[in-house]
Amino acid sequence: ATLSSYSNNGKKNVVILGSGWGGISFLQHIDESKYNVTLISPRPHFLFTPLLPSTPVGTVDEKSIIEPVVNFAVKKTKGNVSYYEAQATKINHAENTVTIKSFSHVNPFGASKNPESIKKNDSADIKYDYLISAVGAEPNTFGIPGVEKHGMFLKEIEHSPKIRKQFIENIERANLLPKGDPERKRLLTLVVVGGGPTGVETAGELQDYVDQDLKKYLPSIAEEVQIHLIEALPVILNMFESKLTSYAQKVLEQTSIKLHLKTAVSEVKETYLVAKTKVSDTESKLEEIPYGTLIWATGNKPRSIVTDLIKEIPEQEGSRRGLLVDEHLKVKGLNNVYAIGDNAVAGLAPTAQVAHQEAEYLTKVFNKNQIGSAKPFKYLHYGALAYLGAEKAIANITYGKRQLYTGGGLITFYIWRLLYLSMIISWRSRFKVMSDWFKLALFKRDFFKEL
Ligand code: FAD
Ligand code: NAD
């Protein structure tokens, strides 16, 4: 079936793919009185990714950082807005349609305004006049054997309880084994691969749990837990200046996280991984590291819906990181398809900050009817922040090229908290995160194996 729900009301149909930083920011800012708006995403919630590393150990509750798509959609009362909880499988650019599949239900807002409905497991084509692709990216394993099977990612909210469960089960199993047993040591070893901000923040949060909570329940186990952080480059957090990265390294080592720099993981087996450390320009050393829990955080690669589209457009040839866009965020080689966020290649880092600004820019262009005549998109960098554990963070706060603050430590940790609170895009979520932090000051973390 081809659905073109709103084709008769004289307004253009804008279809958004994705309910992440790009898609939801676009939905929030688009003037729905001027366009018929349809959002398609298999994920029925927005995820505030900056606090995702805090959830596996229960510093922040999983539900605090997700917000249902419907909560954003119901605020759009001036026109037609609908949401399909569905996976877009193909962009048919010649027909101006998107094929959607495997949806559990369709959730049309203002049912009387939306004439169409489709049944479970149907496939359908949705017609668009303008398409906004904001499907993000997926974890990259670089094809390293064993990662998919044995490693865990931290990219979506459902990854978080999986990490917690495995860690708890390993603690329980280790507790039954005698001290000195190599199996006990393995079970209590956590390896985080990737020293980007995801890996560093996750390692820091895990160590916080061990030092602040586990030590009180099971001191002998807590003493034996060893967290490793493995990074292929000579530095961690390479987007920060060297003064801040060396501070970060020092903090991690003080909290007893074992750092392996210039070390690339090349193979993952069920109970150990193989890591290759560069010792000189010509020499490297191979090491086997037994692990109980493996978290893989080595960055992202494009999704198949994006790579499939790239193959069909000559102007996109050779693009390996995502959809090449022009200075107006229009996908090169297409007339009415735009890409924002991690699935777009605009010469900027794949961050929430970029996705959000791109969405704001594009909605301004759409709302002012300046499609084709707008000024180019200009990104304003507000800096970067990262939590290290032990109530220490690093921050480099800027306004474009102007440096406003650079620092690391406890004060920066409070600045980090304040700025993250201000970045949360809903009051419900902001309130919940604040109460989680307040609760943490009084009680231990919620560290449940399952609910
Ligand atoms: P996403 O937010 O990933 O959203 C993609 C959406 O598309 C999702 O809803 C997904 O379900 C949907 N989708 C996927 N496939 C399809 C499909 N086929 N059809 C339809 N929809 C689809 N950035 C910062 O600036 N600051 C930070 O502190 C920060 N912290 C981070 C912490 C972690 C742990 C992670 C993983 C990332 C962090 N980032 C941070 C990066 C930031 O989250 C991303 O750059 C941002 O999410 C990109 O937004 P996006 O809309 O492109 O993609
Ligand atoms: P990343 O790409 O920033 O870092 C991945 C790291 O893994 C790299 O340093 C890379 O050298 C390393 N690596 C790759 N293969 C490896 C291997 N086989 N063995 C060992 N190390 C290997 O990924 P990320 O940390 O997930 O971040 C993704 C994006 O999200 C970035 O743009 C980042 O800025 C953003 N982000 C920002 C924050 C923040 O601002 N606090 C937090 C998380 C993510």
XYZ file of C-alpha atoms and ligand atoms in Angstrom:
548
model
C 0.000 0.000 0.000
C 1.136 3.545 -0.619
C 0.051 5.934 2.055
C -0.205 9.605 1.375
C -2.402 10.452 4.274
C -2.591 14.165 3.891
C -2.287 14.703 0.160
C -5.534 16.597 -0.204
C -5.153 19.466 2.221
C -2.808 21.532 0.047
C 0.108 21.283 2.455
C 3.391 19.550 1.704
C 4.189 16.287 3.501
C 7.365 16.317 5.573
C 8.495 12.866 6.650
C 11.095 12.531 9.409
C 13.068 9.312 9.927
C 14.295 8.757 13.478
C 13.352 9.748 17.018
C 16.806 10.750 18.239
C 18.521 14.101 18.626
C 17.988 15.064 14.988
C 14.447 13.734 14.455
C 12.915 14.881 17.741
C 14.571 18.311 17.599
C 13.127 18.702 14.098
C 9.683 17.608 15.270
C 9.803 20.051 18.180
C 10.654 23.039 16.006
C 8.753 22.455 12.766
C 5.650 24.601 12.290
C 2.963 21.942 11.867
C 0.441 24.504 10.717
C 2.472 24.825 7.479
C 3.294 21.150 6.808
C 1.786 17.720 7.328
C 4.351 16.047 9.558
C 4.988 12.297 9.850
C 7.653 10.793 12.071
C 8.794 7.219 11.507
C 11.005 5.427 14.000
C 11.174 1.916 15.447
C 12.122 3.438 18.790
C 9.049 4.909 20.515
C 11.158 7.169 22.708
C 13.801 9.840 22.550
C 17.021 8.930 24.399
C 19.105 11.542 26.196
C 22.416 9.883 25.278
C 24.763 12.105 27.350
C 23.595 10.367 30.537
C 23.456 6.839 29.113
C 26.826 5.879 30.674
C 25.271 6.646 34.103
C 22.478 4.084 33.760
C 24.107 0.606 33.766
C 25.203 1.042 37.385
C 22.036 2.879 38.422
C 23.511 6.326 39.071
C 20.613 7.493 36.919
C 17.554 5.329 36.246
C 16.973 4.168 32.660
C 13.457 5.597 32.561
C 14.732 9.026 33.600
C 16.555 9.603 30.324
C 13.974 8.392 27.848
C 10.929 10.360 26.813
C 8.057 8.854 24.770
C 7.722 10.226 21.238
C 4.020 10.761 21.943
C 4.890 13.325 24.617
C 6.503 15.492 21.951
C 3.891 14.785 19.308
C 0.852 15.689 21.413
C 2.231 19.193 21.840
C 1.936 19.763 18.091
C -1.718 20.759 18.028
C -1.814 23.230 15.142
C -1.789 20.699 12.313
C -1.446 17.107 11.221
C 1.271 15.187 13.046
C 1.470 11.408 13.075
C 3.907 8.845 14.325
C 4.553 5.391 12.890
C 6.403 3.070 15.234
C 8.172 1.365 12.374
C 11.493 0.692 10.769
C 12.097 2.477 7.485
C 13.734 -0.103 5.244
C 14.204 1.791 1.999
C 14.198 5.305 0.648
C 12.696 5.144 -2.855
C 13.965 8.510 -4.046
C 12.621 8.173 -7.592
C 9.083 7.660 -6.251
C 9.379 10.015 -3.280
C 8.371 7.279 -0.883
C 9.810 5.479 2.107
C 9.098 1.782 2.681
C 8.333 0.897 6.263
C 8.207 -2.562 7.846
C 7.943 -4.549 11.068
C 5.889 -2.070 12.963
C 3.934 -3.212 15.948
C 1.320 -0.532 15.618
C 0.527 2.777 14.066
C -0.139 5.622 16.346
C -1.936 8.399 14.561
C -2.583 11.533 16.553
C -5.929 13.156 16.243
C -7.438 10.018 14.716
C -10.110 11.975 12.862
C -7.443 13.968 11.039
C -5.539 10.880 9.968
C -7.566 8.802 7.518
C -5.138 5.901 7.061
C -4.259 2.955 9.216
C -2.191 -0.154 8.591
C -2.137 -3.557 10.210
C 0.557 -5.284 12.180
C 3.480 -6.630 10.096
C 2.255 -4.993 6.887
C 4.715 -3.224 4.725
C 3.793 0.122 3.268
C 5.172 3.053 1.344
C 4.803 6.510 2.801
C 4.805 9.388 0.370
C 6.836 12.492 1.063
C 7.382 15.893 -0.479
C 10.374 16.452 1.778
C 12.269 13.745 3.615
C 14.434 14.401 6.682
C 16.742 11.474 7.300
C 17.908 11.323 10.927
C 18.376 7.592 11.475
C 21.676 8.000 13.332
C 24.334 5.311 13.149
C 25.079 1.922 14.673
C 27.986 0.530 16.711
C 31.006 -0.319 14.611
C 32.843 -3.561 15.298
C 35.231 -3.077 12.343
C 34.467 -6.716 11.539
C 36.617 -7.848 14.474
C 35.764 -11.495 15.103
C 33.766 -12.290 18.239
C 32.674 -8.747 19.104
C 29.023 -9.120 18.020
C 28.753 -12.450 19.842
C 30.516 -11.715 23.122
C 30.650 -7.947 23.499
C 28.011 -5.544 24.713
C 27.362 -2.075 23.342
C 26.150 1.051 25.081
C 24.221 2.909 22.418
C 20.536 2.355 23.187
C 18.677 2.193 26.501
C 18.116 -1.583 26.296
C 21.885 -2.127 26.369
C 22.103 -0.690 29.851
C 20.219 -3.385 31.892
C 22.065 -6.082 29.924
C 25.420 -4.772 31.123
C 24.159 -4.557 34.710
C 22.757 -8.094 34.615
C 25.964 -9.595 33.327
C 28.072 -7.729 35.872
C 25.810 -8.863 38.761
C 25.747 -12.468 37.584
C 29.530 -12.448 37.371
C 29.815 -11.019 40.884
C 27.480 -13.732 42.177
C 29.406 -16.498 40.444
C 32.766 -15.132 41.555
C 31.547 -14.977 45.131
C 31.123 -18.760 45.126
C 34.709 -19.359 44.065
C 37.742 -19.299 46.373
C 40.092 -16.325 46.384
C 42.989 -16.842 44.016
C 40.937 -18.937 41.579
C 41.711 -17.608 38.060
C 38.031 -18.011 37.123
C 37.070 -15.693 39.999
C 39.578 -13.153 38.713
C 38.220 -13.421 35.172
C 34.618 -12.961 36.272
C 35.597 -9.826 38.151
C 37.391 -8.307 35.163
C 35.528 -5.755 33.070
C 37.034 -4.578 29.834
C 35.909 -1.422 28.073
C 37.234 -1.118 24.513
C 37.444 2.408 23.081
C 38.814 5.412 24.920
C 36.402 7.899 23.368
C 33.935 9.655 25.669
C 31.506 6.690 25.739
C 34.214 4.272 26.903
C 35.776 6.645 29.434
C 32.473 7.692 31.007
C 31.279 4.086 31.203
C 34.504 2.906 32.829
C 34.328 5.808 35.302
C 30.735 5.023 36.282
C 31.497 1.309 36.749
C 34.431 2.165 39.006
C 32.191 4.568 40.986
C 29.780 1.721 41.643
C 32.600 -0.538 42.812
C 34.186 2.103 45.087
C 31.038 3.690 46.481
C 28.525 0.823 46.714
C 29.953 -2.649 46.111
C 32.714 -1.973 48.645
C 30.020 -1.661 51.319
C 28.225 -4.901 50.426
C 31.084 -7.147 49.398
C 34.406 -5.529 50.273
C 36.551 -8.515 49.342
C 34.909 -8.802 45.921
C 35.092 -5.043 45.332
C 38.833 -5.135 45.998
C 39.322 -7.704 43.284
C 37.246 -6.057 40.555
C 39.558 -4.775 37.829
C 38.376 -2.468 35.056
C 40.511 -2.173 31.927
C 40.161 0.593 29.367
C 41.715 -0.209 26.005
C 42.445 2.499 23.416
C 44.189 2.114 20.069
C 45.519 5.703 20.001
C 48.268 7.056 22.309
C 45.638 9.180 24.157
C 42.113 8.837 25.433
C 39.447 11.491 24.706
C 41.423 12.829 21.782
C 38.914 15.623 21.072
C 40.121 17.455 24.204
C 43.346 19.446 24.509
C 46.346 17.555 25.897
C 46.242 19.263 29.310
C 42.759 17.853 29.894
C 43.477 14.410 28.472
C 46.520 13.938 30.704
C 44.418 15.049 33.687
C 41.756 12.528 32.676
C 44.342 9.769 32.406
C 45.655 10.587 35.858
C 42.156 10.474 37.398
C 41.373 7.111 35.798
C 44.619 5.596 37.007
C 44.121 6.976 40.520
C 40.737 5.284 40.673
C 42.575 2.052 39.710
C 41.263 1.686 36.149
C 43.979 0.004 34.105
C 44.675 1.976 30.936
C 46.081 0.275 27.858
C 47.099 2.905 25.309
C 48.337 2.264 21.752
C 46.511 -1.041 22.141
C 44.035 -2.368 19.591
C 41.786 -5.326 20.231
C 42.002 -7.678 17.275
C 39.950 -10.691 18.341
C 37.363 -11.548 20.967
C 36.797 -15.048 22.353
C 34.167 -16.097 24.880
C 36.420 -15.688 27.926
C 39.338 -13.594 26.734
C 40.316 -11.069 24.102
C 43.462 -10.534 22.116
C 45.060 -7.101 22.273
C 48.025 -5.807 20.331
C 50.110 -3.061 21.917
C 52.505 -0.964 19.877
C 55.757 -0.837 21.845
C 57.816 0.928 19.180
C 57.484 1.911 15.515
C 58.434 -1.557 14.428
C 57.452 -3.721 17.346
C 54.211 -4.765 18.956
C 53.275 -7.096 21.755
C 50.316 -9.489 21.787
C 48.439 -10.067 25.005
C 45.457 -12.195 26.002
C 43.167 -10.511 28.518
C 40.576 -12.724 30.221
C 37.312 -10.872 30.891
C 33.932 -11.438 32.497
C 32.190 -8.415 30.978
C 33.149 -6.740 27.718
C 31.813 -3.343 26.674
C 32.554 -2.330 23.107
C 32.616 1.436 22.496
C 34.742 2.063 19.422
C 32.440 4.468 17.579
C 29.829 4.138 14.859
C 29.169 3.169 11.263
C 26.256 4.048 8.936
C 23.036 2.022 8.953
C 22.056 -0.138 5.964
C 19.188 2.154 4.889
C 21.845 4.848 4.422
C 24.489 2.693 2.718
C 21.804 1.330 0.347
C 20.829 4.868 -0.665
C 24.467 5.902 -1.136
C 24.928 3.071 -3.659
C 22.083 4.439 -5.792
C 23.310 8.030 -6.117
C 26.389 8.809 -8.234
C 27.082 12.031 -6.253
C 27.465 9.902 -3.097
C 29.992 7.501 -4.570
C 32.727 6.469 -2.181
C 31.109 8.008 0.878
C 31.740 5.577 3.696
C 30.638 7.532 6.754
C 27.148 8.614 5.764
C 25.150 10.816 3.396
C 27.168 13.674 1.932
C 25.179 16.882 2.337
C 25.608 20.350 0.881
C 25.801 23.562 2.917
C 22.006 23.549 3.266
C 22.047 19.946 4.594
C 20.445 18.676 1.396
C 21.619 15.196 0.399
C 23.932 15.626 -2.591
C 22.370 14.261 -5.753
C 18.773 14.479 -4.500
C 16.329 17.393 -4.599
C 14.039 16.939 -1.648
C 15.936 14.755 0.835
C 17.834 16.253 3.770
C 20.104 14.520 6.282
C 20.922 15.650 9.818
C 22.815 14.168 12.750
C 25.037 11.102 12.717
C 23.792 9.855 9.325
C 24.960 13.044 7.594
C 28.498 13.907 6.575
C 28.826 17.662 6.952
C 32.433 17.844 8.163
C 31.340 17.913 11.807
C 31.662 15.482 14.718
C 28.819 13.010 15.248
C 27.417 14.671 18.356
C 24.039 15.526 19.830
C 25.035 19.168 19.751
C 25.535 19.071 15.977
C 22.335 17.052 15.327
C 20.287 19.480 17.410
C 21.657 22.604 15.691
C 21.187 21.069 12.243
C 17.546 20.297 13.082
C 16.988 23.836 14.379
C 18.514 25.359 11.247
C 16.478 23.187 8.896
C 13.173 23.859 10.642
C 13.862 27.602 10.423
C 14.381 27.232 6.670
C 11.161 25.216 6.342
C 9.113 27.461 8.625
C 10.153 30.606 6.731
C 9.523 28.959 3.350
C 13.156 29.551 2.413
C 13.822 26.136 0.906
C 16.363 26.710 -1.852
C 17.092 30.320 -0.877
C 18.314 30.100 2.735
C 21.724 31.037 4.106
C 24.064 28.055 4.570
C 24.085 26.156 7.878
C 26.662 27.423 10.353
C 27.625 25.357 13.366
C 28.391 27.061 16.670
C 30.570 24.915 18.941
C 29.692 25.142 22.638
C 32.529 22.846 23.680
C 32.786 19.395 25.162
C 32.365 17.752 28.555
C 33.167 14.325 29.919
C 32.644 12.610 33.269
C 35.633 10.625 34.542
C 34.329 9.031 37.746
C 35.080 9.889 41.382
C 33.026 13.095 41.010
C 35.506 14.557 38.559
C 34.816 15.805 35.062
C 36.648 17.711 32.361
C 35.172 20.534 30.347
C 36.118 22.839 27.557
C 33.321 25.358 27.199
C 33.367 27.628 24.187
C 31.215 29.998 22.197
C 32.344 29.297 18.672
C 36.062 30.089 18.692
C 35.889 31.937 22.048
C 37.144 29.927 25.034
C 34.934 30.458 28.071
C 36.095 27.789 30.501
C 38.647 24.993 30.563
C 39.078 22.824 33.604
C 38.914 19.513 35.379
C 37.910 18.328 38.843
C 35.064 18.570 41.334
C 33.838 22.050 40.362
C 33.823 20.978 36.742
C 31.759 17.965 37.805
C 29.055 20.307 39.153
C 29.246 22.434 36.003
C 28.886 19.182 34.020
C 25.757 18.275 35.979
C 24.221 21.733 35.558
C 24.874 21.869 31.830
C 23.517 18.363 31.257
C 20.370 19.255 33.184
C 19.919 22.279 30.961
C 20.411 20.126 27.823
C 17.661 17.640 28.729
C 14.786 18.343 26.371
C 11.803 17.621 28.622
C 10.822 18.782 32.106
C 9.686 15.305 33.158
C 13.092 13.852 32.358
C 14.915 16.797 33.965
C 12.932 16.333 37.153
C 13.636 12.598 37.225
C 17.383 13.045 36.700
C 17.533 15.664 39.455
C 15.718 13.336 41.823
C 18.040 10.439 40.889
C 21.056 12.583 41.800
C 19.398 13.693 45.014
C 18.571 10.083 45.881
C 22.186 9.121 45.239
C 23.307 11.581 47.890
C 21.191 9.702 50.454
C 21.128 6.071 49.315
C 23.119 3.594 47.260
C 22.531 3.042 43.551
C 19.609 0.898 42.330
C 21.534 -2.123 41.111
C 18.864 -4.684 40.261
C 19.667 -7.760 38.198
C 16.265 -7.496 36.576
C 12.809 -6.134 37.281
P 20.195 9.146 17.214
O 20.029 10.054 18.365
O 20.974 7.878 17.403
O 18.751 8.777 16.665
C 18.538 7.928 15.576
C 17.077 7.540 15.543
O 16.780 6.878 14.316
C 16.686 6.563 16.655
O 15.440 6.929 17.158
C 16.591 5.237 15.932
O 15.708 4.329 16.558
C 16.038 5.697 14.598
N 16.248 4.755 13.499
C 17.245 3.865 13.319
N 17.066 3.177 12.194
C 15.932 3.640 11.635
C 15.217 3.319 10.460
N 15.638 2.381 9.620
N 14.061 3.991 10.201
C 13.619 4.945 11.042
N 14.261 5.300 12.155
C 15.401 4.653 12.446
N 26.810 13.857 21.968
C 26.993 15.045 22.576
O 26.956 16.087 21.907
N 27.208 15.135 23.912
C 27.243 14.041 24.701
O 27.452 14.133 25.914
C 27.034 12.756 24.098
N 27.053 11.639 24.842
C 26.846 10.432 24.250
C 26.862 9.280 25.039
C 26.676 8.036 24.471
C 26.695 6.809 25.339
C 26.453 7.935 23.072
C 26.241 6.583 22.444
C 26.455 9.074 22.281
C 26.651 10.322 22.861
N 26.655 11.492 22.102
C 26.828 12.712 22.700
C 26.455 11.430 20.640
C 24.989 11.673 20.293
O 24.156 10.814 21.038
C 24.725 11.447 18.819
O 25.583 12.234 18.054
C 23.277 11.793 18.508
O 22.424 10.869 19.144
C 23.008 11.838 17.013
O 21.659 12.138 16.802
P 20.876 11.431 15.606
O 19.489 11.970 15.632
O 21.658 11.534 14.370
O 20.882 9.881 15.992
P 34.620 7.564 19.405
O 34.660 7.287 17.971
O 34.690 8.952 19.871
O 35.798 6.769 20.145
C 36.092 5.420 19.848
C 37.532 5.114 20.257
O 37.774 3.722 20.084
C 38.558 5.853 19.415
O 39.389 6.595 20.277
C 39.310 4.737 18.689
O 40.694 5.020 18.551
C 39.095 3.549 19.605
N 39.170 2.251 18.922
C 38.660 1.918 17.710
N 38.901 0.614 17.431
C 39.577 0.107 18.474
C 40.094 -1.194 18.779
N 39.949 -2.238 17.958
N 40.759 -1.371 19.961
C 40.894 -0.337 20.821
N 40.416 0.908 20.585
C 39.762 1.136 19.429
O 33.294 6.816 19.955
P 32.323 7.209 21.159
O 33.091 7.425 22.398
O 31.260 6.190 21.162
O 31.707 8.573 20.683
C 30.907 8.657 19.495
C 30.494 10.097 19.253
O 29.623 10.513 20.303
C 31.658 11.082 19.259
O 31.423 12.091 18.326
C 31.634 11.657 20.639
O 32.134 12.968 20.682
C 30.159 11.625 20.989
N 30.043 11.448 22.450
C 30.233 12.552 23.227
C 30.197 12.429 24.604
C 30.446 13.635 25.450
O 30.501 14.725 24.929
N 30.606 13.505 26.745
C 29.959 11.184 25.203
C 29.810 10.061 24.373
C 29.857 10.214 22.992
